[in-house]
Amino acid sequence: MSEEKKIPMHLAIILDGNGRWAKKRGLPRNFGHLKGCDNVEPVCKAAFDLGIKYVTMYAFSTENWKRPQSEVDELMKLLAKYMKDAMKLSVKHNMRVRIIGDKTGLSDELNKLITELEELSKDFTGLQFQIAINYGGRDEIRRAFKNILIKAEKDGVSYSELAENISEELISKNLDTADIPDPDLMIRTSGEQRISNYMIWQLAYTEYFFTDTLWPDFSKKDLEEAIEFYSGRERRFGGLKKG
Ligand code: IPE
Ligand code: IPE
Ligand code: MG
C-alpha cells in the first residue's frame, strides 16, 4: 500500500470562533476578529506549502448582517483593510485572490478595492485564494438561476428548450465558483458541526473535518492534522472501493 499522503486540491474553511476567542480573554468580540484576520495569511501560506492549490475562506455570510451594527461595521472595515494588505501579499506570493458572494450588497468602497485586487492578481499562478463575503450558498444558487434565465431570454431560448438543457454543469457554471474545482476538504473550527449555508452545492462530496480549535488559534499543526484525516479517507463518490 502506498504511504503517500493525499493532499486536497481545494480546501474550504469556515473560520469560526473569533468571538469566543476574545470572550475567553475578557476582550471585545471585535478583537477576536482582528486576531482572526491576522491568521489568514499564515494559514494560506501553510496550505500552499503543503501543496494545496485552492483555498476558500468564509469571511462574512448573508446571515451575518443580523449581528449588531457595530460588529458588522468593524468586520467591513477589517475586510477593506484586508483587501489593501492582500494587494501586497498577492504580489509577494504570486497569489490570485477572488471574492465570492453577492458583491452588490457591499459598499462602493469595498467593491472598488475588490475590483482592484481581483484585477491585479488575475494572472497570478500561485495559491488561488477565494474569500466569501456576503456569501450564502442558497443565495448563490438563486443568483445562478437568475443569470441562467436572463441569459436565456437574451439569447431567445424558449423555456421548454431551457428546461430540456438544464444540467448540473450549467448550474455549476453559473455559480460564483464557475471555474474552480469543488472543495476536497472542508474544515470548520470552533467545535460547531454545521455548514451554515456555506457552498452547499459545491460541498456535496467533500470530506468534513471539525476541530474545537478556535480560528485565531488554528495553526499549521492543526492543518496538518486535518490533512492527515483527509489522507486516510476513502472517497467513493457513490461508487465502490477500488481493488
Ligand atoms: C467567525 O467568528 C467570524 C465571522 C462569522 C465573521 P464568530 O464571530 O462567528 O465567532 P463566534 O462563533 O461568535 O465565537
Ligand atoms: C459562519 O459562522 C459564517 C462565517 C464563518 C463567515 P457563524 O458564526 O455565522 O455561523 P452560525 O451562526 O454559528 O451557524
Ligand atoms: Mg460563529
Tab-separated table of C-alpha atoms and ligand atoms in Angstrom:
chain	number	residue	atom	x	y	z
A	1	MET	CA	0.000	0.000	0.000
A	2	SER	CA	1.292	3.438	-0.872
A	3	GLU	CA	2.257	5.563	2.126
A	4	GLU	CA	1.971	8.722	0.065
A	5	LYS	CA	-0.096	11.411	1.715
A	6	LYS	CA	-3.126	12.627	-0.252
A	7	ILE	CA	-3.283	16.393	-0.419
A	8	PRO	CA	-6.584	18.134	-1.182
A	9	MET	CA	-6.529	20.287	-4.288
A	10	HIS	CA	-9.167	22.629	-2.858
A	11	LEU	CA	-9.550	23.384	0.835
A	12	ALA	CA	-12.639	25.227	2.096
A	13	ILE	CA	-12.545	26.748	5.578
A	14	ILE	CA	-15.307	28.043	7.830
A	15	LEU	CA	-13.237	30.212	10.117
A	16	ASP	CA	-15.317	30.278	13.248
A	17	GLY	CA	-14.775	31.143	16.902
A	18	ASN	CA	-13.288	34.645	16.777
A	19	GLY	CA	-15.884	35.951	19.218
A	20	ARG	CA	-15.361	33.116	21.705
A	21	TRP	CA	-11.580	33.504	21.436
A	22	ALA	CA	-11.947	37.115	22.582
A	23	LYS	CA	-14.583	36.365	25.230
A	24	LYS	CA	-12.332	33.751	26.849
A	25	ARG	CA	-9.788	36.509	27.371
A	26	GLY	CA	-12.284	39.122	28.562
A	27	LEU	CA	-11.774	41.122	25.366
A	28	PRO	CA	-14.356	42.646	22.995
A	29	ARG	CA	-15.533	40.367	20.139
A	30	ASN	CA	-14.016	42.709	17.576
A	31	PHE	CA	-10.578	41.979	18.987
A	32	GLY	CA	-11.181	38.350	18.108
A	33	HIS	CA	-11.919	39.354	14.522
A	34	LEU	CA	-8.644	41.277	14.405
A	35	LYS	CA	-6.727	38.204	15.594
A	36	GLY	CA	-8.709	36.035	13.202
A	37	CYS	CA	-7.805	38.282	10.301
A	38	ASP	CA	-4.119	38.053	11.258
A	39	ASN	CA	-4.335	34.279	10.983
A	40	VAL	CA	-5.460	34.261	7.355
A	41	GLU	CA	-2.042	34.787	5.770
A	42	PRO	CA	-0.134	32.153	7.814
A	43	VAL	CA	-2.808	29.521	7.143
A	44	CYS	CA	-2.824	30.335	3.404
A	45	LYS	CA	0.947	30.067	3.341
A	46	ALA	CA	0.933	26.774	5.254
A	47	ALA	CA	-1.717	25.381	2.902
A	48	PHE	CA	0.250	26.348	-0.190
A	49	ASP	CA	3.486	24.940	1.270
A	50	LEU	CA	1.668	21.650	1.841
A	51	GLY	CA	0.692	21.524	-1.836
A	52	ILE	CA	-2.878	22.859	-1.718
A	53	LYS	CA	-3.741	24.851	-4.839
A	54	TYR	CA	-7.102	26.440	-3.887
A	55	VAL	CA	-8.231	27.815	-0.527
A	56	THR	CA	-11.689	29.319	0.031
A	57	MET	CA	-12.434	31.014	3.350
A	58	TYR	CA	-15.837	32.045	4.691
A	59	ALA	CA	-15.417	35.578	5.991
A	60	PHE	CA	-18.957	37.015	6.105
A	61	SER	CA	-22.241	35.244	5.415
A	62	THR	CA	-25.528	36.603	4.067
A	63	GLU	CA	-26.826	35.885	7.591
A	64	ASN	CA	-24.072	37.802	9.416
A	65	TRP	CA	-25.863	41.129	8.726
A	66	LYS	CA	-28.082	40.135	11.681
A	67	ARG	CA	-25.230	40.926	14.091
A	68	PRO	CA	-25.068	44.238	15.969
A	69	GLN	CA	-24.295	47.137	13.629
A	70	SER	CA	-21.043	47.905	15.463
A	71	GLU	CA	-19.742	44.390	14.786
A	72	VAL	CA	-20.861	44.461	11.136
A	73	ASP	CA	-19.132	47.843	10.697
A	74	GLU	CA	-15.931	46.507	12.228
A	75	LEU	CA	-15.979	43.407	10.024
A	76	MET	CA	-16.481	45.546	6.899
A	77	LYS	CA	-13.626	47.796	7.990
A	78	LEU	CA	-11.390	44.779	8.531
A	79	LEU	CA	-12.316	43.339	5.138
A	80	ALA	CA	-11.470	46.642	3.427
A	81	LYS	CA	-8.126	46.674	5.225
A	82	TYR	CA	-7.512	43.078	4.246
A	83	MET	CA	-8.099	43.917	0.546
A	84	LYS	CA	-5.422	46.592	0.776
A	85	ASP	CA	-2.965	44.263	2.522
A	86	ALA	CA	-3.774	41.495	0.043
A	87	MET	CA	-2.634	43.665	-2.860
A	88	LYS	CA	0.910	43.487	-1.480
A	89	LEU	CA	0.552	39.862	-0.359
A	90	SER	CA	-0.713	38.706	-3.739
A	91	VAL	CA	2.321	40.210	-5.481
A	92	LYS	CA	4.678	38.794	-2.842
A	93	HIS	CA	3.248	35.264	-3.026
A	94	ASN	CA	2.092	35.193	-6.684
A	95	MET	CA	-1.389	34.627	-5.177
A	96	ARG	CA	-4.645	35.129	-7.056
A	97	VAL	CA	-7.473	36.495	-4.923
A	98	ARG	CA	-11.146	36.344	-5.855
A	99	ILE	CA	-14.244	37.260	-3.894
A	100	ILE	CA	-17.301	35.033	-3.979
A	101	GLY	CA	-20.690	36.192	-2.732
A	102	ASP	CA	-23.106	38.956	-3.689
A	103	LYS	CA	-20.916	41.985	-4.233
A	104	THR	CA	-23.950	44.183	-4.949
A	105	GLY	CA	-24.679	44.137	-1.212
A	106	LEU	CA	-21.252	45.575	-0.353
A	107	SER	CA	-20.232	49.231	-0.145
A	108	ASP	CA	-18.804	51.104	-3.139
A	109	GLU	CA	-15.523	51.490	-1.280
A	110	LEU	CA	-15.187	47.757	-0.682
A	111	ASN	CA	-16.253	46.983	-4.263
A	112	LYS	CA	-13.575	49.326	-5.597
A	113	LEU	CA	-10.877	47.565	-3.549
A	114	ILE	CA	-12.164	44.134	-4.584
A	115	THR	CA	-12.099	45.047	-8.286
A	116	GLU	CA	-8.577	46.418	-7.931
A	117	LEU	CA	-7.324	43.320	-6.107
A	118	GLU	CA	-9.011	40.857	-8.463
A	119	GLU	CA	-7.672	42.706	-11.495
A	120	LEU	CA	-4.157	42.995	-10.084
A	121	SER	CA	-3.901	39.312	-9.198
A	122	LYS	CA	-5.869	37.719	-12.040
A	123	ASP	CA	-2.861	36.128	-13.772
A	124	PHE	CA	-1.038	35.010	-10.617
A	125	THR	CA	-0.463	31.274	-10.639
A	126	GLY	CA	0.423	30.514	-7.010
A	127	LEU	CA	-2.275	29.921	-4.409
A	128	GLN	CA	-5.785	30.531	-5.775
A	129	PHE	CA	-7.439	32.179	-2.806
A	130	GLN	CA	-11.191	32.840	-2.602
A	131	ILE	CA	-12.801	34.899	0.138
A	132	ALA	CA	-16.544	34.513	0.666
A	133	ILE	CA	-18.087	37.868	1.564
A	134	ASN	CA	-21.846	38.481	1.757
A	135	TYR	CA	-21.922	34.852	0.705
A	136	GLY	CA	-24.725	32.353	1.184
A	137	GLY	CA	-24.963	29.025	-0.624
A	138	ARG	CA	-28.694	29.368	-1.174
A	139	ASP	CA	-28.318	32.935	-2.368
A	140	GLU	CA	-25.574	31.859	-4.769
A	141	ILE	CA	-27.898	29.253	-6.303
A	142	ARG	CA	-30.699	31.826	-6.518
A	143	ARG	CA	-28.361	34.217	-8.353
A	144	ALA	CA	-27.246	31.395	-10.665
A	145	PHE	CA	-30.873	30.691	-11.660
A	146	LYS	CA	-31.467	34.378	-12.208
A	147	ASN	CA	-28.431	34.563	-14.536
A	148	ILE	CA	-29.495	31.461	-16.442
A	149	LEU	CA	-32.988	32.890	-17.022
A	150	ILE	CA	-31.758	36.340	-18.011
A	151	LYS	CA	-29.249	34.852	-20.465
A	152	ALA	CA	-31.865	32.517	-21.965
A	153	GLU	CA	-34.202	35.425	-22.620
A	154	LYS	CA	-31.393	37.472	-24.165
A	155	ASP	CA	-30.435	34.563	-26.415
A	156	GLY	CA	-34.055	33.954	-27.428
A	157	VAL	CA	-34.063	30.477	-25.841
A	158	SER	CA	-37.582	29.252	-25.019
A	159	TYR	CA	-38.435	27.931	-21.548
A	160	SER	CA	-39.053	24.419	-22.913
A	161	GLU	CA	-35.668	24.433	-24.669
A	162	LEU	CA	-34.018	25.693	-21.471
A	163	ALA	CA	-35.804	23.050	-19.379
A	164	GLU	CA	-34.543	20.376	-21.766
A	165	ASN	CA	-30.963	21.586	-21.476
A	166	ILE	CA	-30.729	22.406	-17.786
A	167	SER	CA	-27.862	20.352	-16.371
A	168	GLU	CA	-25.760	20.247	-13.223
A	169	GLU	CA	-22.909	21.568	-15.319
A	170	LEU	CA	-24.959	24.594	-16.424
A	171	ILE	CA	-25.842	25.369	-12.808
A	172	SER	CA	-22.187	24.937	-11.689
A	173	LYS	CA	-21.040	27.248	-14.465
A	174	ASN	CA	-23.335	29.975	-13.204
A	175	LEU	CA	-22.143	29.853	-9.593
A	176	ASP	CA	-19.513	32.251	-8.244
A	177	THR	CA	-17.067	29.325	-8.284
A	178	ALA	CA	-17.608	28.680	-12.024
A	179	ASP	CA	-14.036	27.740	-12.922
A	180	ILE	CA	-12.939	26.459	-9.511
A	181	PRO	CA	-12.982	22.726	-8.692
A	182	ASP	CA	-15.269	21.605	-5.854
A	183	PRO	CA	-13.596	21.514	-2.427
A	184	ASP	CA	-11.999	18.194	-1.462
A	185	LEU	CA	-11.745	19.026	2.231
A	186	MET	CA	-13.777	21.408	4.387
A	187	ILE	CA	-12.518	22.456	7.806
A	188	ARG	CA	-14.705	24.163	10.399
A	189	THR	CA	-13.090	25.485	13.552
A	190	SER	CA	-14.614	26.197	16.980
A	191	GLY	CA	-16.487	22.947	17.556
A	192	GLU	CA	-19.632	23.726	15.571
A	193	GLN	CA	-20.613	20.903	13.258
A	194	ARG	CA	-22.759	22.570	10.650
A	195	ILE	CA	-22.407	24.142	7.227
A	196	SER	CA	-24.095	27.488	7.989
A	197	ASN	CA	-25.079	27.976	4.328
A	198	TYR	CA	-21.518	27.571	3.022
A	199	MET	CA	-21.021	26.273	-0.541
A	200	ILE	CA	-23.960	23.915	-0.208
A	201	TRP	CA	-23.801	22.915	-3.880
A	202	GLN	CA	-20.020	22.514	-4.081
A	203	LEU	CA	-19.630	20.585	-0.804
A	204	ALA	CA	-21.813	17.675	-1.978
A	205	TYR	CA	-18.922	15.154	-1.944
A	206	THR	CA	-16.385	16.982	0.218
A	207	GLU	CA	-14.766	15.392	3.283
A	208	TYR	CA	-15.524	17.336	6.504
A	209	PHE	CA	-13.077	17.971	9.336
A	210	PHE	CA	-14.307	19.598	12.538
A	211	THR	CA	-11.963	20.847	15.231
A	212	ASP	CA	-12.575	22.507	18.602
A	213	THR	CA	-9.673	24.894	17.992
A	214	LEU	CA	-10.897	28.486	17.693
A	215	TRP	CA	-9.946	30.191	14.425
A	216	PRO	CA	-7.353	32.662	15.837
A	217	ASP	CA	-5.503	29.650	17.342
A	218	PHE	CA	-5.704	27.466	14.221
A	219	SER	CA	-2.113	26.653	13.249
A	220	LYS	CA	-0.095	24.761	10.677
A	221	LYS	CA	-0.155	21.811	13.079
A	222	ASP	CA	-3.979	21.794	13.065
A	223	LEU	CA	-3.927	21.997	9.278
A	224	GLU	CA	-1.553	19.044	9.100
A	225	GLU	CA	-3.893	17.096	11.370
A	226	ALA	CA	-6.797	17.847	9.024
A	227	ILE	CA	-4.759	16.703	6.030
A	228	GLU	CA	-3.782	13.530	7.848
A	229	PHE	CA	-7.500	12.904	8.398
A	230	TYR	CA	-8.261	13.636	4.748
A	231	SER	CA	-5.461	11.401	3.578
A	232	GLY	CA	-6.994	8.490	5.445
A	233	ARG	CA	-10.446	8.867	3.896
A	234	GLU	CA	-11.563	6.697	1.057
A	235	ARG	CA	-13.572	8.771	-1.398
A	236	ARG	CA	-16.021	6.663	-3.353
A	237	PHE	CA	-18.313	9.270	-4.942
A	238	GLY	CA	-21.142	6.778	-4.893
A	239	GLY	CA	-19.056	4.017	-6.453
A	240	LEU	CA	-17.341	1.094	-4.771
A	241	LYS	CA	-13.986	0.645	-3.067
A	242	LYS	CA	-11.161	0.313	-5.609
A	243	GLY	CA	-9.328	-3.013	-5.956
B	1	IPE	C1	-16.247	33.846	12.829
B	1	IPE	O1	-16.213	34.077	14.185
B	1	IPE	C2	-16.162	35.104	12.014
B	1	IPE	C3	-17.440	35.500	11.396
B	1	IPE	C4	-18.518	34.814	11.354
B	1	IPE	C5	-17.475	36.798	10.763
B	1	IPE	P1	-17.531	34.378	15.018
B	1	IPE	O2	-17.692	35.861	15.093
B	1	IPE	O3	-18.683	33.657	14.476
B	1	IPE	O4	-17.124	33.829	16.439
B	1	IPE	P2	-18.061	33.081	17.471
B	1	IPE	O5	-18.676	31.920	16.747
B	1	IPE	O6	-19.097	34.061	17.935
B	1	IPE	O7	-17.138	32.648	18.561
B	2	IPE	C1	-20.436	31.029	9.713
B	2	IPE	O1	-20.192	31.339	11.034
B	2	IPE	C2	-20.124	32.203	8.848
B	2	IPE	C3	-18.708	32.580	8.761
B	2	IPE	C4	-17.716	31.942	9.300
B	2	IPE	C5	-18.437	33.757	7.987
B	2	IPE	P1	-21.364	31.828	12.019
B	2	IPE	O2	-20.725	32.001	13.336
B	2	IPE	O3	-22.047	32.987	11.424
B	2	IPE	O4	-22.341	30.577	11.969
B	2	IPE	P2	-23.506	30.131	12.971
B	2	IPE	O5	-24.389	31.321	13.160
B	2	IPE	O6	-22.855	29.713	14.255
B	2	IPE	O7	-24.144	28.985	12.273
B	3	MG	MG	-19.523	31.859	14.880
